[in-house]
Amino acid sequence: MSELPARSWTGLPVFPPGFRFGMATSAYQIEGAFDSDGKGPSIWDTFAARPGAIRHGEDGRVAIDHYHRYAEDVAHIAAAGTHDYRFSFSWPRVLPTGTGQVNKAGLDFYDRLVDSLLAAGVRPVPTLYHWDLPQALEDAGGWLSRDTSYALADLATVLADRLGDRVHDWITLNEMSVQTLYGYALTSHAPGRGLGFGALPAAHHQLLAHGLAVRALRAAGAATVGVAAQHFPVAAASEDPADREAAEIFATLTNWLFSDPILRGAYPESLAGLLPVHDGDLELISAPLDFYGVNYYEPTRIEAPRPGKDYGGVLEVDIPEGMPFSPVPVPAVERTDFGWAVVPDGLTEILTTLRKRYPALPQVVVTENGASFREPVHDARRIAYLDAHLRAVLSAISAGVDVRGYYVWSALDNFEWAAGYDERFGLIHVDRETLARTRKDSWHWFRSVIAAQPSS
Ligand code: FCB
C-alpha cells in the first residue's frame, strides 16, 4: 500500500456533536470466496453466469477478496477514524440453502470481522440482507413466496444469537425497491425475472421480512434497529397533467410503496389492493424503528410516454414499453462516470419531504451516498461530490430533519452489480489485477472531515 503525503483541507463541514460518519459495503460486492468453506450459491452467482447479464461478463466470484483480506480492509476503514462500518451478511454463507443447517465456517467469518472492527474502535452496523438471496430459496419462489420472509427472520435470529453480545445496531434489508424493480419487474439485476407489475408480491414479502426481522432482532435484545431504503425526488418533466400523473405513479412505485407501510402502516391507496397482505402484516411492517436509513444517489425526472420517442439509456436500465411512465434526463451540470446526475440539493429535498410526509419519522441516517469516478487515487471530483452532499445533509438538519449519521458508499472499489468493476465508488482504490488497496485522496479528506468534528 502506498501512502500519500499528508494534506490539510480547510473549511470542512461541521456537524452537531455525536454525528456518526461511516463507510458502507455489501457482501456480494466485496467478499468473493463464492464457494469457499461451505458457502452455498446466491442468486447473484447464478445471474452473473447468464450471458450478457453483467458488463464484460464479470462476476463476484473473487470480487475484491474481502473474505480473505478483511483484516487489512478493517485497518484502512478504522485508520480514517470511521465511527460506523455498514456491511452485509451473505445469507448463503451462513445458511447455504437459506434455511436449516448453519454453516459454522461462514458464521465464524462474521464473528472474526466483528471482533476486528471492535478491536479497531469501529462500530459494526450490519445489514441482514443486501440482495444476495440463497439460490435454493429463489428456486422455491424467492421473494414471490411468503416463506422467504419467515426464512429471513430465522436468519436474523441465527445472527443475533451469535453476534448480539457485540453487535447492537442492525439494518434489516437494503433497498427493497431496487430488488423489486430491477430484479423482479425487470431483468437487469438478479434474479432477472422480468415480471412487470407481477413483481408486486416481491415488494410485500420483503416488507414483511423486514417486519419479521425487526421482531426477531428485538426478541434477541438488539439495541437499535433500522432499514436502508433508497429514496429520491421525482419531478414531472412539465406541468402537463399527464406528465404529473406519470411522475406521481413512478414516485409511488419506487418511493412510497416501501416507506408508507413502514412509516405509516398503510400502502399507498392506488396500490393497496394489488398486494398479498394478510391480517397483521401491516402492524409488523410498521413496528417503530430506532432509525430510518436513506440511500440517495440522484433524482429522477418523468414524463408520460410519447409514442414513437426513444427513451433508451436514461436510467441504468430501460423501462419496457407499455409502462405508464418514462424517465427523461435530469438537467445537471455534472454527471458521475456512471452517468448519474450530481444533484446534492436532491438529498436535502428528499430528507425534508420524508420529514413532512411522515410525522412518525424516527432519526435518520444517510446509509449510502457516493459516486463512481474512475480516477485511481487523485479523486478531486469525489471529494467535491461528498463535500456538497454533506452540506446538503447540514441543510436538511437546519430545516428540522433529525439526521444522525452519513455513510459513504463505498469504503472500497467493488463489484457494481450489472455494471461490473468499471464503476468505482471507493474511498480506497482496488487494483483489478493485484487487488492491492490504496487510499485515495478522498479517504484522506474523509479522515480530515471526521477529525474536524466537535466531538467524535
Ligand atoms: C445502491 C446499492 C449499493 C451500490 C450503490 C451504488 O443502490 O445499494 O449496493 O451498488 O447503489
PDB file of C-alpha atoms and ligand atoms in Angstrom, residues 29 130-131 174-175 230 295 297 340 368 409 416-417 425, ligand 1:
ATOM      1  CA  GLN A  29     -19.847  -6.787  -3.879  1.00  0.00           C
ATOM      2  CA  HIS A 130     -28.368  -6.860   0.656  1.00  0.00           C
ATOM      3  CA  TRP A 131     -29.763  -8.646  -2.415  1.00  0.00           C
ATOM      4  CA  ASN A 174     -31.257  -2.928   1.730  1.00  0.00           C
ATOM      5  CA  GLU A 175     -33.292  -1.161  -0.961  1.00  0.00           C
ATOM      6  CA  GLN A 230     -33.432   4.123  -1.499  1.00  0.00           C
ATOM      7  CA  ASN A 295     -29.709   5.795   0.427  1.00  0.00           C
ATOM      8  CA  TYR A 297     -27.812   8.947  -5.407  1.00  0.00           C
ATOM      9  CA  TRP A 340     -25.704   9.705 -12.727  1.00  0.00           C
ATOM     10  CA  GLU A 368     -25.472   5.312   1.419  1.00  0.00           C
ATOM     11  CA  TRP A 409     -20.817   4.331  -0.475  1.00  0.00           C
ATOM     12  CA  GLU A 416     -21.065  -2.737  -9.007  1.00  0.00           C
ATOM     13  CA  TRP A 417     -23.757  -5.316  -9.826  1.00  0.00           C
ATOM     14  CA  PHE A 425     -17.237   4.118  -5.758  1.00  0.00           C
TER      15      PHE A 425
HETATM   16  C1  FCB B   1     -27.137   1.157  -4.316  1.00  0.00           C
HETATM   17  C2  FCB B   1     -26.816  -0.217  -3.723  1.00  0.00           C
HETATM   18  C3  FCB B   1     -25.350  -0.424  -3.470  1.00  0.00           C
HETATM   19  C4  FCB B   1     -24.472   0.170  -4.546  1.00  0.00           C
HETATM   20  C5  FCB B   1     -24.870   1.594  -4.852  1.00  0.00           C
HETATM   21  C6  FCB B   1     -24.020   2.269  -5.884  1.00  0.00           C
HETATM   22  O1  FCB B   1     -28.351   1.114  -4.986  1.00  0.00           O
HETATM   23  O2  FCB B   1     -27.489  -0.385  -2.508  1.00  0.00           O
HETATM   24  O3  FCB B   1     -25.125  -1.792  -3.291  1.00  0.00           O
HETATM   25  O4  FCB B   1     -24.454  -0.628  -5.656  1.00  0.00           O
HETATM   26  O5  FCB B   1     -26.208   1.631  -5.247  1.00  0.00           O
END
